[in-house]
Amino acid sequence: MEADLLQDGKTGSFLDQQANHGAAHAYAAALLAGEGAQLALDAFTYHGGFALGLARAGLQVEALDESAAAIARARKNAQLSGVVVDFRVENAFTALRGLEAAGR
């Protein structure tokens, strides 16, 4: 996973979250083993750490962040990881309201 230590403004993709990204992967893998959810949403994805873990477990993942630069880096991280994630530049609060209205 790439991160720009000079330009990036927060640490969501840095070392402080690596254990949590792994835990999300394990949780998603357990869901799939129990024939649970197939679709996951990563709101506020930043550089995609959680989205990548969920996708590696086999979930179909939608990931949102309002920062175009963060989404660009997340897309590159997905490419480096060999997974497919539907990354979108979108305000997560607006998207969540829309998903709720659509019954998702």
Short mmCIF file of C-alpha atoms in Angstrom, two decimals:
data_model
loop_
_atom_site.label_atom_id
_atom_site.label_comp_id
_atom_site.label_asym_id
_atom_site.label_seq_id
_atom_site.Cartn_x
_atom_site.Cartn_y
_atom_site.Cartn_z
CA MET A 1 0.00 0.00 0.00
CA GLU A 2 1.32 3.39 -0.97
CA ALA A 3 1.06 6.52 1.15
CA ASP A 4 2.61 9.96 0.67
CA LEU A 5 4.08 10.82 4.04
CA LEU A 6 4.73 14.42 3.02
CA GLN A 7 1.40 15.33 1.39
CA ASP A 8 -1.24 13.10 2.98
CA GLY A 9 -3.16 14.79 5.75
CA LYS A 10 -4.25 11.86 7.89
CA THR A 11 -2.97 8.45 8.94
CA GLY A 12 -5.84 6.13 7.98
CA SER A 13 -3.66 4.12 5.62
CA PHE A 14 -0.49 4.19 7.63
CA LEU A 15 0.87 1.79 10.20
CA ASP A 16 -1.66 2.64 12.93
CA GLN A 17 -4.46 0.88 11.02
CA GLN A 18 -2.69 -2.18 9.60
CA ALA A 19 -3.92 -4.55 12.32
CA ASN A 20 -7.47 -3.26 11.84
CA HIS A 21 -7.27 -3.80 8.06
CA GLY A 22 -6.27 -7.41 8.77
CA ALA A 23 -9.10 -7.82 11.26
CA ALA A 24 -11.60 -6.54 8.68
CA HIS A 25 -10.28 -9.12 6.20
CA ALA A 26 -10.67 -11.94 8.75
CA TYR A 27 -14.20 -10.79 9.63
CA ALA A 28 -15.20 -10.66 5.96
CA ALA A 29 -13.74 -14.10 5.31
CA ALA A 30 -15.76 -15.48 8.24
CA LEU A 31 -18.92 -13.88 6.85
CA LEU A 32 -18.38 -15.50 3.48
CA ALA A 33 -17.63 -18.89 5.05
CA GLY A 34 -20.99 -18.67 6.81
CA GLU A 35 -22.67 -17.62 3.55
CA GLY A 36 -23.30 -14.15 4.90
CA ALA A 37 -23.10 -10.79 3.16
CA GLN A 38 -21.54 -10.56 -0.28
CA LEU A 39 -21.46 -6.75 -0.56
CA ALA A 40 -19.58 -4.29 1.64
CA LEU A 41 -19.41 -0.51 1.85
CA ASP A 42 -16.29 1.35 2.97
CA ALA A 43 -17.39 4.94 3.59
CA PHE A 44 -14.51 7.39 4.17
CA THR A 45 -12.15 4.88 2.52
CA TYR A 46 -9.19 7.28 2.24
CA HIS A 47 -6.50 5.09 0.63
CA GLY A 48 -8.64 1.96 0.67
CA GLY A 49 -7.09 -0.08 3.48
CA PHE A 50 -10.34 -1.56 4.73
CA ALA A 51 -11.78 -1.90 1.21
CA LEU A 52 -8.71 -3.84 0.10
CA GLY A 53 -8.98 -6.25 3.02
CA LEU A 54 -12.66 -6.84 2.36
CA ALA A 55 -12.03 -7.39 -1.36
CA ARG A 56 -9.18 -9.84 -0.66
CA ALA A 57 -11.65 -11.86 1.42
CA GLY A 58 -13.95 -12.09 -1.61
CA LEU A 59 -16.55 -9.42 -0.93
CA GLN A 60 -17.78 -7.04 -3.61
CA VAL A 61 -16.79 -3.63 -2.21
CA GLU A 62 -17.99 -0.10 -2.85
CA ALA A 63 -15.65 2.51 -1.35
CA LEU A 64 -16.26 6.25 -1.01
CA ASP A 65 -14.20 9.30 -0.16
CA GLU A 66 -14.76 12.95 -1.03
CA SER A 67 -11.06 13.46 -1.80
CA ALA A 68 -10.20 12.78 -5.44
CA ALA A 69 -6.51 12.46 -4.50
CA ALA A 70 -7.31 9.83 -1.85
CA ILE A 71 -9.44 7.85 -4.31
CA ALA A 72 -6.67 8.00 -6.92
CA ARG A 73 -4.24 6.52 -4.39
CA ALA A 74 -6.84 3.92 -3.33
CA ARG A 75 -7.27 2.84 -6.95
CA LYS A 76 -3.50 2.46 -7.28
CA ASN A 77 -3.39 0.46 -4.04
CA ALA A 78 -6.12 -1.85 -5.36
CA GLN A 79 -4.14 -2.35 -8.55
CA LEU A 80 -0.98 -3.12 -6.54
CA SER A 81 -3.00 -5.59 -4.43
CA GLY A 82 -4.63 -7.30 -7.41
CA VAL A 83 -8.20 -6.70 -6.23
CA VAL A 84 -11.21 -4.98 -7.73
CA VAL A 85 -13.02 -2.30 -5.72
CA ASP A 86 -15.64 0.19 -6.92
CA PHE A 87 -13.98 3.41 -5.70
CA ARG A 88 -16.01 6.62 -6.05
CA VAL A 89 -15.32 10.26 -5.26
CA GLU A 90 -18.44 11.01 -3.27
CA ASN A 91 -19.49 12.60 0.00
CA ALA A 92 -20.11 9.62 2.27
CA PHE A 93 -22.89 11.30 4.26
CA THR A 94 -24.83 12.09 1.08
CA ALA A 95 -24.20 8.60 -0.28
CA LEU A 96 -25.32 6.94 2.96
CA ARG A 97 -28.59 8.87 2.90
CA GLY A 98 -29.13 7.80 -0.72
CA LEU A 99 -28.37 4.16 0.04
CA GLU A 100 -30.77 4.22 2.97
CA ALA A 101 -33.52 5.77 0.82
CA ALA A 102 -32.95 3.02 -1.75
CA GLY A 103 -33.31 0.34 0.93
CA ARG A 104 -29.66 -0.75 0.71
#
